[in-house]
Amino acid sequence: MHTAISAIEPELRGDLTQVVKNYDIRGLVGDTLTAPLVTALGAATVDELGLADLELVIGHDMRESSPEFAEAFARGATARGARVIHLGLCSTDMDYFASGQRNAAAAMFTASHNPAAYNGIKISAAGAKGISLDSGLGAIRDRAAAYLDAGIPEVEHTHEPQRVDVLADYARHLRSLVDLSGIRPLKLVIDAGNGMGGYTVPAVLQEAAGLPALPLEIVPMYFELDGNFPNHEANPLDPKNLVDLQARVIAEGADLGLAFDGDADRCFVVDEQGEPVSPSAVCAIVAAREIARANAAGEAQPTVIHNLLTSRHVEEIVRELGGEPVRTRVGHSLIKAEMARTGAIFGGEHSAHYYFRDFWGADNGMLAALHVLAEVGASGRPISALAAEHTPYFASGEINSTVADAAAVLERLRTEFEGIELDELDGLTISERGSGEWWWANVRASNTEPLLRLNVEASTPELMAHVRDEFLGHIRQKA
């Protein structure tokens, strides 16, 4: 055994402590995230996950730094004995598909919706299983730090990396899960935000992968792959990034609009009137379809996961349809773990991440979009009517407040609302049910910034506004 990759001088490394987050790796290109650091992370991933002589799938998005980082990761992984499978350009859910289909660990190079100056890595264990800081990422970070200090020794037998194209197989798999061939014709406007949706939409919803045509007329927006995001940030969660899509849906007289984030694992829906559809409403629509499908297959009381920030309506519709709702904390790896633990058929988050048992428990924005299209196309009703049916309550959306001492504010809220129903599953959730009226408020601290995040939902708009303002007053009051 010899040292294939030398130790790295501190000024050339990047900063592991800043880039390894709770659920992924993310940093500023050339500053906190560098090629030598990525090479060390590749070697460390192989060692921590026991991948010597096993496949490791590596994919990347359209950011300028992504191909270089993917190659750097592969160098470290190959030195430690992994059989690297390069996917090349792909969406994050394509990377999960390859991980699930091949039962192989995977690394996806993307910074999702972050601006162009960022990049990152989403690492999965075999079968698209998520790992977090506590279940592998922390150990990978520490192993990588040791390699940066001492260099990376090469194993005796290394393997030549292979290149594999999974786009057509991915598209066929999604088409096999949701059949759109018999729906009424629909006109869609799709905003890919210059992200990976511009690569996957033509394959899944059109004929680029050689699949039969669907009864869909697609008006493309910003399908050109460009990691500099010249039109707007690929972050549909921010309302300003939906403005172009909303206007185009109305101008085109389209049935609905879809917006994907940068790595195309999240999908947002705009109705035919140009109004955003709540991700909770999408959760309810997809949950209802998946419960019906499970029941048709003879599965009684199937489990559906929802995080604690989705609308109360999601839990209600799951129970009404004979499913078993399971409330969880917020977080990608946490939801994946709960999907596996409970055997849930579907999981939904307020942030427009949608998880499917038929997709190895991983999230897939495109698959959620197929379900929405199938429901609109089969029901004969406009998406606005379906959304209204599944949005009976009133939500504040997430409101961030900068605070000096998050723990002190949370303690103040515990004292202020003592005697009212309170739980600490994730942050602090306080709720109250009166005669026909109810509300809940969740306050969570950011993992990375001095912020508290407030979400409120209530049975009436007036009550929601009152509770929201009361909580903001407590959160923002001077100590």
Tab-separated table of C-alpha atoms in Angstrom:
chain	number	residue	atom	x	y	z
A	1	MET	CA	0.000	0.000	0.000
A	2	HIS	CA	1.301	3.443	-0.880
A	3	THR	CA	0.043	6.991	-0.408
A	4	ALA	CA	-1.860	7.736	-3.612
A	5	ILE	CA	-2.906	11.248	-2.554
A	6	SER	CA	-0.625	13.383	-0.427
A	7	ALA	CA	-1.454	15.344	2.693
A	8	ILE	CA	-2.852	18.808	2.019
A	9	GLU	CA	-1.542	22.093	3.375
A	10	PRO	CA	-4.117	23.734	5.662
A	11	GLU	CA	-4.544	26.804	3.447
A	12	LEU	CA	-5.546	24.604	0.473
A	13	ARG	CA	-7.985	22.299	2.217
A	14	GLY	CA	-11.270	24.071	2.787
A	15	ASP	CA	-13.080	23.751	6.115
A	16	LEU	CA	-14.722	20.475	7.112
A	17	THR	CA	-16.288	21.902	10.257
A	18	GLN	CA	-18.186	24.486	8.219
A	19	VAL	CA	-19.351	22.301	5.335
A	20	VAL	CA	-20.534	19.077	6.999
A	21	LYS	CA	-24.115	19.861	8.027
A	22	ASN	CA	-26.806	17.768	9.716
A	23	TYR	CA	-28.038	16.093	6.532
A	24	ASP	CA	-25.563	16.957	3.777
A	25	ILE	CA	-22.314	18.709	2.899
A	26	ARG	CA	-22.456	22.267	1.571
A	27	GLY	CA	-20.094	25.221	1.217
A	28	LEU	CA	-18.626	28.031	-0.855
A	29	VAL	CA	-16.721	26.754	-3.884
A	30	GLY	CA	-12.978	27.344	-3.564
A	31	ASP	CA	-13.352	28.668	-0.031
A	32	THR	CA	-14.930	26.281	2.453
A	33	LEU	CA	-15.388	23.561	-0.204
A	34	THR	CA	-12.309	22.606	-2.252
A	35	ALA	CA	-11.279	19.714	-4.504
A	36	PRO	CA	-8.721	18.296	-1.990
A	37	LEU	CA	-11.353	18.312	0.738
A	38	VAL	CA	-13.824	16.555	-1.584
A	39	THR	CA	-11.199	13.913	-2.454
A	40	ALA	CA	-10.690	13.226	1.256
A	41	LEU	CA	-14.464	12.974	1.737
A	42	GLY	CA	-14.643	10.429	-1.103
A	43	ALA	CA	-12.023	8.239	0.556
A	44	ALA	CA	-13.653	8.655	3.964
A	45	THR	CA	-17.088	7.702	2.597
A	46	VAL	CA	-15.745	4.419	1.235
A	47	ASP	CA	-14.137	3.546	4.563
A	48	GLU	CA	-17.080	4.571	6.755
A	49	LEU	CA	-19.709	2.796	4.631
A	50	GLY	CA	-17.521	-0.252	3.922
A	51	LEU	CA	-17.537	0.172	0.144
A	52	ALA	CA	-14.224	-1.451	-0.814
A	53	ASP	CA	-14.941	-3.602	-3.912
A	54	LEU	CA	-18.562	-2.376	-3.913
A	55	GLU	CA	-20.270	0.115	-6.229
A	56	LEU	CA	-20.457	3.800	-5.397
A	57	VAL	CA	-22.728	5.861	-7.654
A	58	ILE	CA	-21.675	9.468	-8.298
A	59	GLY	CA	-23.888	12.035	-10.032
A	60	HIS	CA	-23.770	15.796	-10.398
A	61	ASP	CA	-25.927	18.780	-11.323
A	62	MET	CA	-25.251	21.573	-13.835
A	63	ARG	CA	-23.147	23.832	-11.584
A	64	GLU	CA	-19.785	24.769	-13.094
A	65	SER	CA	-17.850	23.171	-10.233
A	66	SER	CA	-19.880	19.957	-10.104
A	67	PRO	CA	-17.999	17.837	-12.701
A	68	GLU	CA	-14.633	18.707	-11.114
A	69	PHE	CA	-15.899	17.876	-7.635
A	70	ALA	CA	-17.447	14.595	-8.826
A	71	GLU	CA	-14.077	13.580	-10.312
A	72	ALA	CA	-12.251	14.633	-7.141
A	73	PHE	CA	-14.593	12.537	-4.980
A	74	ALA	CA	-14.122	9.599	-7.355
A	75	ARG	CA	-10.320	9.816	-7.007
A	76	GLY	CA	-10.519	9.427	-3.257
A	77	ALA	CA	-13.138	6.693	-3.488
A	78	THR	CA	-11.178	4.744	-6.112
A	79	ALA	CA	-7.985	4.961	-4.046
A	80	ARG	CA	-9.823	3.241	-1.195
A	81	GLY	CA	-11.157	0.456	-3.425
A	82	ALA	CA	-14.691	1.471	-4.451
A	83	ARG	CA	-16.115	0.584	-7.860
A	84	VAL	CA	-17.105	4.073	-8.978
A	85	ILE	CA	-20.144	4.399	-11.264
A	86	HIS	CA	-20.279	7.860	-12.861
A	87	LEU	CA	-23.818	8.952	-13.792
A	88	GLY	CA	-22.733	12.340	-15.112
A	89	LEU	CA	-25.487	14.973	-15.263
A	90	CYS	CA	-28.521	13.998	-13.217
A	91	SER	CA	-31.140	15.215	-10.777
A	92	THR	CA	-30.905	14.219	-7.123
A	93	ASP	CA	-33.791	11.791	-7.500
A	94	MET	CA	-32.018	10.187	-10.482
A	95	ASP	CA	-29.068	9.637	-8.138
A	96	TYR	CA	-31.453	8.041	-5.606
A	97	PHE	CA	-32.914	5.903	-8.397
A	98	ALA	CA	-29.489	4.529	-9.309
A	99	SER	CA	-28.713	3.949	-5.615
A	100	GLY	CA	-31.967	2.048	-5.154
A	101	GLN	CA	-31.895	0.113	-8.415
A	102	ARG	CA	-28.270	-1.001	-7.971
A	103	ASN	CA	-28.461	-1.248	-4.147
A	104	ALA	CA	-25.342	0.908	-4.063
A	105	ALA	CA	-24.184	3.865	-1.991
A	106	ALA	CA	-24.372	7.187	-3.796
A	107	ALA	CA	-23.042	10.738	-3.780
A	108	MET	CA	-24.829	13.596	-5.519
A	109	PHE	CA	-23.017	16.867	-6.180
A	110	THR	CA	-25.433	19.754	-5.846
A	111	ALA	CA	-26.207	22.721	-3.636
A	112	SER	CA	-29.898	22.322	-4.472
A	113	HIS	CA	-31.553	25.760	-4.381
A	114	ASN	CA	-28.506	27.687	-3.103
A	115	PRO	CA	-26.909	30.423	-5.237
A	116	ALA	CA	-24.236	29.733	-7.854
A	117	ALA	CA	-21.279	30.278	-5.500
A	118	TYR	CA	-22.218	27.157	-3.503
A	119	ASN	CA	-21.918	23.441	-4.039
A	120	GLY	CA	-22.327	20.367	-1.887
A	121	ILE	CA	-22.753	16.616	-1.588
A	122	LYS	CA	-25.759	14.513	-0.644
A	123	ILE	CA	-24.506	11.075	0.451
A	124	SER	CA	-26.743	8.002	0.585
A	125	ALA	CA	-26.076	4.515	1.871
A	126	ALA	CA	-27.037	1.572	-0.352
A	127	GLY	CA	-30.689	1.566	-1.372
A	128	ALA	CA	-30.972	5.382	-1.262
A	129	LYS	CA	-30.924	5.368	2.555
A	130	GLY	CA	-30.212	8.781	4.039
A	131	ILE	CA	-27.390	9.411	6.470
A	132	SER	CA	-27.125	12.311	8.898
A	133	LEU	CA	-24.460	13.805	11.119
A	134	ASP	CA	-25.270	11.247	13.819
A	135	SER	CA	-25.554	8.237	11.501
A	136	GLY	CA	-22.425	8.552	9.383
A	137	LEU	CA	-21.698	12.095	8.217
A	138	GLY	CA	-19.888	13.006	11.420
A	139	ALA	CA	-17.659	9.946	11.150
A	140	ILE	CA	-16.999	10.673	7.450
A	141	ARG	CA	-15.985	14.222	8.412
A	142	ASP	CA	-13.514	12.937	11.016
A	143	ARG	CA	-12.000	10.339	8.680
A	144	ALA	CA	-11.613	12.979	5.970
A	145	ALA	CA	-9.810	15.292	8.397
A	146	ALA	CA	-7.310	12.506	9.127
A	147	TYR	CA	-6.717	11.953	5.407
A	148	LEU	CA	-6.098	15.658	4.862
A	149	ASP	CA	-3.410	15.463	7.549
A	150	ALA	CA	-1.753	12.191	6.536
A	151	GLY	CA	-2.645	11.629	2.877
A	152	ILE	CA	-4.815	8.883	1.388
A	153	PRO	CA	-3.212	5.420	1.103
A	154	GLU	CA	-4.211	3.405	-1.963
A	155	VAL	CA	-5.515	-0.150	-1.523
A	156	GLU	CA	-3.801	-2.988	-3.373
A	157	HIS	CA	-6.611	-3.582	-5.896
A	158	THR	CA	-8.365	-0.557	-7.381
A	159	HIS	CA	-11.123	-0.491	-9.998
A	160	GLU	CA	-11.458	1.578	-13.150
A	161	PRO	CA	-14.485	3.912	-12.877
A	162	GLN	CA	-17.425	3.205	-15.211
A	163	ARG	CA	-19.902	5.578	-16.836
A	164	VAL	CA	-23.595	4.660	-16.860
A	165	ASP	CA	-26.607	6.555	-18.246
A	166	VAL	CA	-29.764	5.941	-16.166
A	167	LEU	CA	-32.032	8.691	-17.561
A	168	ALA	CA	-34.221	6.392	-19.701
A	169	ASP	CA	-34.531	3.749	-16.969
A	170	TYR	CA	-35.416	6.453	-14.453
A	171	ALA	CA	-38.118	7.859	-16.737
A	172	ARG	CA	-39.565	4.393	-17.413
A	173	HIS	CA	-39.670	3.628	-13.690
A	174	LEU	CA	-41.627	6.787	-12.880
A	175	ARG	CA	-44.038	6.203	-15.757
A	176	SER	CA	-44.646	2.679	-14.378
A	177	LEU	CA	-45.714	4.137	-11.001
A	178	VAL	CA	-48.229	6.714	-12.294
A	179	ASP	CA	-50.082	6.141	-15.571
A	180	LEU	CA	-50.905	9.395	-17.346
A	181	SER	CA	-51.773	7.864	-20.722
A	182	GLY	CA	-55.536	8.034	-20.190
A	183	ILE	CA	-55.932	11.493	-18.626
A	184	ARG	CA	-57.637	14.411	-20.353
A	185	PRO	CA	-55.240	16.695	-22.262
A	186	LEU	CA	-53.515	19.224	-20.019
A	187	LYS	CA	-51.502	22.326	-20.796
A	188	LEU	CA	-48.608	22.918	-18.378
A	189	VAL	CA	-46.074	25.647	-17.877
A	190	ILE	CA	-42.920	24.260	-16.284
A	191	ASP	CA	-40.198	26.484	-14.788
A	192	ALA	CA	-36.970	24.509	-14.426
A	193	GLY	CA	-35.079	27.539	-13.089
A	194	ASN	CA	-32.068	26.600	-15.278
A	195	GLY	CA	-31.724	23.546	-13.041
A	196	MET	CA	-31.914	19.803	-13.568
A	197	GLY	CA	-35.656	19.847	-14.301
A	198	GLY	CA	-34.615	21.038	-17.758
A	199	TYR	CA	-32.933	17.645	-18.182
A	200	THR	CA	-35.510	15.343	-16.564
A	201	VAL	CA	-38.827	16.870	-17.696
A	202	PRO	CA	-38.243	16.134	-21.421
A	203	ALA	CA	-37.422	12.520	-20.527
A	204	VAL	CA	-40.275	11.822	-18.101
A	205	LEU	CA	-43.118	13.996	-19.411
A	206	GLN	CA	-42.107	14.171	-23.070
A	207	GLU	CA	-40.388	11.824	-25.506
A	208	ALA	CA	-36.666	12.547	-25.028
A	209	ALA	CA	-36.091	9.117	-23.450
A	210	GLY	CA	-37.974	7.301	-26.215
A	211	LEU	CA	-41.184	6.850	-24.227
A	212	PRO	CA	-44.665	7.262	-25.768
A	213	ALA	CA	-46.143	10.751	-25.928
A	214	LEU	CA	-48.473	11.789	-23.106
A	215	PRO	CA	-51.574	14.026	-23.465
A	216	LEU	CA	-49.565	16.994	-22.188
A	217	GLU	CA	-48.748	20.274	-23.881
A	218	ILE	CA	-45.690	21.673	-22.126
A	219	VAL	CA	-44.616	25.315	-22.221
A	220	PRO	CA	-40.969	25.296	-21.041
A	221	MET	CA	-39.399	28.078	-19.018
A	222	TYR	CA	-35.662	28.285	-18.327
A	223	PHE	CA	-34.880	24.701	-19.387
A	224	GLU	CA	-31.308	25.673	-20.373
A	225	LEU	CA	-28.921	24.129	-17.842
A	226	ASP	CA	-26.988	26.994	-16.258
A	227	GLY	CA	-25.520	26.843	-12.770
A	228	ASN	CA	-25.253	30.631	-12.694
A	229	PHE	CA	-29.081	30.859	-12.608
A	230	PRO	CA	-29.398	33.845	-14.963
A	231	ASN	CA	-33.194	34.174	-14.635
A	232	HIS	CA	-33.862	33.651	-10.939
A	233	GLU	CA	-32.648	31.482	-8.079
A	234	ALA	CA	-33.815	27.885	-8.400
A	235	ASN	CA	-35.643	28.126	-5.082
A	236	PRO	CA	-39.421	28.010	-5.562
A	237	LEU	CA	-39.974	28.186	-1.806
A	238	ASP	CA	-39.208	31.919	-2.089
A	239	PRO	CA	-42.313	33.604	-3.593
A	240	LYS	CA	-40.279	35.989	-5.744
A	241	ASN	CA	-38.979	33.025	-7.759
A	242	LEU	CA	-42.526	31.979	-8.710
A	243	VAL	CA	-43.530	35.327	-10.215
A	244	ASP	CA	-42.475	34.473	-13.786
A	245	LEU	CA	-44.281	31.138	-13.686
A	246	GLN	CA	-47.451	32.629	-12.228
A	247	ALA	CA	-47.630	35.254	-14.983
A	248	ARG	CA	-46.923	32.725	-17.726
A	249	VAL	CA	-49.598	30.287	-16.520
A	250	ILE	CA	-52.204	33.031	-16.796
A	251	ALA	CA	-50.867	34.298	-20.139
A	252	GLU	CA	-50.914	30.803	-21.645
A	253	GLY	CA	-54.295	29.820	-20.207
A	254	ALA	CA	-52.580	26.741	-18.798
A	255	ASP	CA	-54.190	24.162	-16.534
A	256	LEU	CA	-51.364	24.497	-14.005
A	257	GLY	CA	-47.695	25.323	-13.537
A	258	LEU	CA	-44.825	23.351	-12.022
A	259	ALA	CA	-41.577	24.778	-10.618
A	260	PHE	CA	-38.545	22.653	-9.755
A	261	ASP	CA	-35.619	23.588	-7.552
A	262	GLY	CA	-32.007	23.396	-8.736
A	263	ASP	CA	-31.488	19.647	-8.335
A	264	ALA	CA	-35.145	18.919	-9.242
A	265	ASP	CA	-35.952	16.872	-6.145
A	266	ARG	CA	-38.641	19.358	-5.049
A	267	CYS	CA	-41.649	20.410	-7.087
A	268	PHE	CA	-44.015	23.335	-6.445
A	269	VAL	CA	-47.445	23.724	-8.025
A	270	VAL	CA	-49.212	26.857	-9.277
A	271	ASP	CA	-52.922	26.663	-10.112
A	272	GLU	CA	-54.642	27.856	-13.307
A	273	GLN	CA	-55.282	31.250	-11.692
A	274	GLY	CA	-51.588	31.737	-10.992
A	275	GLU	CA	-51.928	31.049	-7.264
A	276	PRO	CA	-49.401	28.836	-5.434
A	277	VAL	CA	-50.744	25.517	-4.145
A	278	SER	CA	-49.678	24.751	-0.594
A	279	PRO	CA	-47.250	21.811	-0.293
A	280	SER	CA	-49.583	20.530	2.428
A	281	ALA	CA	-52.396	20.376	-0.138
A	282	VAL	CA	-50.089	18.454	-2.467
A	283	CYS	CA	-49.284	16.112	0.465
A	284	ALA	CA	-53.001	15.488	0.964
A	285	ILE	CA	-53.655	14.875	-2.746
A	286	VAL	CA	-50.782	12.422	-3.093
A	287	ALA	CA	-51.521	10.714	0.228
A	288	ALA	CA	-55.114	10.087	-0.863
A	289	ARG	CA	-53.941	8.539	-4.136
A	290	GLU	CA	-51.322	6.362	-2.474
A	291	ILE	CA	-53.776	5.166	0.194
A	292	ALA	CA	-56.277	4.224	-2.532
A	293	ARG	CA	-53.574	2.327	-4.409
A	294	ALA	CA	-52.464	0.489	-1.254
A	295	ASN	CA	-56.060	-0.411	-0.416
A	296	ALA	CA	-56.622	-1.724	-3.941
A	297	ALA	CA	-53.596	-3.989	-3.423
A	298	GLY	CA	-55.155	-5.351	-0.210
A	299	GLU	CA	-53.133	-3.298	2.266
A	300	ALA	CA	-55.216	-2.202	5.249
A	301	GLN	CA	-54.483	0.982	7.214
A	302	PRO	CA	-51.289	1.999	5.355
A	303	THR	CA	-48.970	4.424	7.133
A	304	VAL	CA	-48.374	7.979	5.889
A	305	ILE	CA	-45.609	10.152	7.340
A	306	HIS	CA	-46.059	13.909	7.773
A	307	ASN	CA	-43.755	16.307	9.550
A	308	LEU	CA	-45.119	18.493	12.315
A	309	LEU	CA	-45.255	21.615	10.104
A	310	THR	CA	-47.674	20.230	7.526
A	311	SER	CA	-51.309	21.247	7.828
A	312	ARG	CA	-53.544	19.503	10.346
A	313	HIS	CA	-55.657	18.615	7.300
A	314	VAL	CA	-53.039	16.092	6.135
A	315	GLU	CA	-53.459	14.046	9.305
A	316	GLU	CA	-57.250	14.354	9.064
A	317	ILE	CA	-57.489	13.197	5.437
A	318	VAL	CA	-55.171	10.245	6.087
A	319	ARG	CA	-57.377	9.084	8.993
A	320	GLU	CA	-60.573	9.732	7.037
A	321	LEU	CA	-59.356	7.485	4.219
A	322	GLY	CA	-58.344	4.676	6.545
A	323	GLY	CA	-54.611	5.366	6.753
A	324	GLU	CA	-52.412	5.714	9.814
A	325	PRO	CA	-50.722	9.153	10.077
A	326	VAL	CA	-47.340	9.349	11.812
A	327	ARG	CA	-46.120	12.810	12.879
A	328	THR	CA	-42.365	13.358	12.715
A	329	ARG	CA	-39.661	15.949	13.117
A	330	VAL	CA	-38.470	18.021	10.169
A	331	GLY	CA	-35.506	16.670	8.222
A	332	HIS	CA	-34.590	14.681	5.177
A	333	SER	CA	-32.686	11.795	6.814
A	334	LEU	CA	-35.169	11.622	9.695
A	335	ILE	CA	-38.108	11.203	7.316
A	336	LYS	CA	-36.278	8.528	5.325
A	337	ALA	CA	-35.533	6.641	8.540
A	338	GLU	CA	-39.191	6.849	9.605
A	339	MET	CA	-40.311	5.681	6.162
A	340	ALA	CA	-38.140	2.596	6.590
A	341	ARG	CA	-39.101	1.993	10.223
A	342	THR	CA	-42.838	2.204	9.659
A	343	GLY	CA	-43.057	0.844	6.108
A	344	ALA	CA	-44.961	4.015	5.194
A	345	ILE	CA	-46.318	4.248	1.661
A	346	PHE	CA	-45.777	8.013	1.473
A	347	GLY	CA	-44.241	10.887	3.395
A	348	GLY	CA	-44.688	14.622	2.984
A	349	GLU	CA	-42.996	17.758	4.298
A	350	HIS	CA	-44.112	21.397	4.296
A	351	SER	CA	-40.976	22.207	2.259
A	352	ALA	CA	-42.257	20.230	-0.777
A	353	HIS	CA	-40.191	17.116	-0.205
A	354	TYR	CA	-42.320	14.055	-0.996
A	355	TYR	CA	-41.168	10.531	-0.143
A	356	PHE	CA	-42.399	7.263	-1.658
A	357	ARG	CA	-42.103	3.642	-0.575
A	358	ASP	CA	-42.101	2.690	-4.256
A	359	PHE	CA	-39.006	4.873	-4.664
A	360	TRP	CA	-36.937	3.230	-1.902
A	361	GLY	CA	-38.383	5.634	0.680
A	362	ALA	CA	-36.565	8.530	-0.989
A	363	ASP	CA	-38.001	11.880	-2.042
A	364	ASN	CA	-38.934	12.585	-5.642
A	365	GLY	CA	-40.480	15.864	-6.783
A	366	MET	CA	-41.142	14.524	-10.278
A	367	LEU	CA	-43.132	11.602	-8.916
A	368	ALA	CA	-45.232	13.975	-6.807
A	369	ALA	CA	-45.845	16.048	-9.954
A	370	LEU	CA	-47.027	12.944	-11.827
A	371	HIS	CA	-49.564	12.259	-9.076
A	372	VAL	CA	-50.877	15.830	-9.243
A	373	LEU	CA	-51.183	15.638	-13.034
A	374	ALA	CA	-52.968	12.295	-12.775
A	375	GLU	CA	-55.456	13.683	-10.246
A	376	VAL	CA	-56.188	16.825	-12.252
A	377	GLY	CA	-56.361	14.900	-15.512
A	378	ALA	CA	-58.667	12.185	-14.186
A	379	SER	CA	-60.950	14.311	-12.007
A	380	GLY	CA	-61.969	16.833	-14.646
A	381	ARG	CA	-61.737	19.523	-11.949
A	382	PRO	CA	-59.321	22.470	-12.011
A	383	ILE	CA	-56.341	22.286	-9.710
A	384	SER	CA	-57.644	25.360	-7.835
A	385	ALA	CA	-60.742	23.399	-6.752
A	386	LEU	CA	-58.649	20.420	-5.618
A	387	ALA	CA	-56.284	22.743	-3.749
A	388	ALA	CA	-59.159	24.568	-2.028
A	389	GLU	CA	-60.659	21.251	-0.908
A	390	HIS	CA	-57.330	20.355	0.697
A	391	THR	CA	-56.620	23.796	2.221
A	392	PRO	CA	-59.463	24.243	4.724
A	393	TYR	CA	-57.338	25.980	7.363
A	394	PHE	CA	-55.157	29.083	7.548
A	395	ALA	CA	-51.367	29.100	7.838
A	396	SER	CA	-48.779	31.822	8.399
A	397	GLY	CA	-46.025	30.226	6.391
A	398	GLU	CA	-42.556	30.174	7.903
A	399	ILE	CA	-41.483	33.483	9.500
A	400	ASN	CA	-37.846	33.910	10.536
A	401	SER	CA	-36.677	36.158	13.368
A	402	THR	CA	-33.056	36.931	14.232
A	403	VAL	CA	-32.494	36.441	17.955
A	404	ALA	CA	-29.437	36.735	20.188
A	405	ASP	CA	-30.331	33.802	22.449
A	406	ALA	CA	-32.735	31.247	20.966
A	407	ALA	CA	-32.764	29.082	24.100
A	408	ALA	CA	-33.806	32.046	26.257
A	409	VAL	CA	-36.660	32.927	23.901
A	410	LEU	CA	-37.934	29.335	23.904
A	411	GLU	CA	-37.840	29.302	27.703
A	412	ARG	CA	-39.777	32.579	27.743
A	413	LEU	CA	-42.447	31.004	25.532
A	414	ARG	CA	-42.679	27.942	27.807
A	415	THR	CA	-43.320	30.227	30.763
A	416	GLU	CA	-45.735	32.506	28.905
A	417	PHE	CA	-47.891	29.617	27.654
A	418	GLU	CA	-47.647	27.400	30.733
A	419	GLY	CA	-50.790	25.331	31.150
A	420	ILE	CA	-51.493	25.150	27.391
A	421	GLU	CA	-50.768	21.961	25.463
A	422	LEU	CA	-47.068	21.833	24.645
A	423	ASP	CA	-44.742	19.309	23.010
A	424	GLU	CA	-41.062	19.327	22.121
A	425	LEU	CA	-40.863	16.750	19.340
A	426	ASP	CA	-39.055	19.353	17.223
A	427	GLY	CA	-38.551	22.787	18.706
A	428	LEU	CA	-41.534	23.941	20.722
A	429	THR	CA	-45.114	23.295	19.574
A	430	ILE	CA	-47.892	24.999	21.539
A	431	SER	CA	-51.538	24.351	20.713
A	432	GLU	CA	-55.008	25.129	22.009
A	433	ARG	CA	-58.450	23.822	21.151
A	434	GLY	CA	-61.503	25.851	22.068
A	435	SER	CA	-65.199	25.462	21.250
A	436	GLY	CA	-64.946	24.870	17.518
A	437	GLU	CA	-61.751	26.897	17.173
A	438	TRP	CA	-58.145	25.736	17.440
A	439	TRP	CA	-54.580	26.814	16.703
A	440	TRP	CA	-51.040	25.537	16.878
A	441	ALA	CA	-47.696	27.333	16.714
A	442	ASN	CA	-44.264	25.792	16.286
A	443	VAL	CA	-41.021	27.633	17.049
A	444	ARG	CA	-37.754	25.998	15.969
A	445	ALA	CA	-34.165	27.193	16.122
A	446	SER	CA	-32.119	27.168	12.918
A	447	ASN	CA	-29.201	24.735	12.921
A	448	THR	CA	-26.921	27.151	11.072
A	449	GLU	CA	-28.030	30.731	11.811
A	450	PRO	CA	-29.130	32.797	14.863
A	451	LEU	CA	-32.761	32.446	13.802
A	452	LEU	CA	-36.024	31.209	15.233
A	453	ARG	CA	-38.556	29.918	12.715
A	454	LEU	CA	-42.264	30.387	13.471
A	455	ASN	CA	-45.111	28.454	11.822
A	456	VAL	CA	-48.755	28.968	12.829
A	457	GLU	CA	-51.986	27.334	11.672
A	458	ALA	CA	-55.523	28.005	12.893
A	459	SER	CA	-59.155	27.273	12.143
A	460	THR	CA	-59.909	30.874	11.067
A	461	PRO	CA	-57.796	33.587	9.406
A	462	GLU	CA	-58.470	36.006	12.261
A	463	LEU	CA	-57.286	33.528	14.887
A	464	MET	CA	-54.194	32.672	12.844
A	465	ALA	CA	-53.259	36.368	12.528
A	466	HIS	CA	-53.819	36.926	16.253
A	467	VAL	CA	-51.672	33.946	17.316
A	468	ARG	CA	-48.975	34.802	14.764
A	469	ASP	CA	-48.688	38.375	16.001
A	470	GLU	CA	-48.722	37.327	19.639
A	471	PHE	CA	-45.885	34.861	19.109
A	472	LEU	CA	-43.850	37.315	17.070
A	473	GLY	CA	-44.236	39.836	19.874
A	474	HIS	CA	-42.804	37.379	22.384
A	475	ILE	CA	-40.032	36.217	20.059
A	476	ARG	CA	-38.900	39.699	19.071
A	477	GLN	CA	-39.292	41.486	22.384
A	478	LYS	CA	-36.088	42.926	23.804
A	479	ALA	CA	-34.636	41.010	26.709
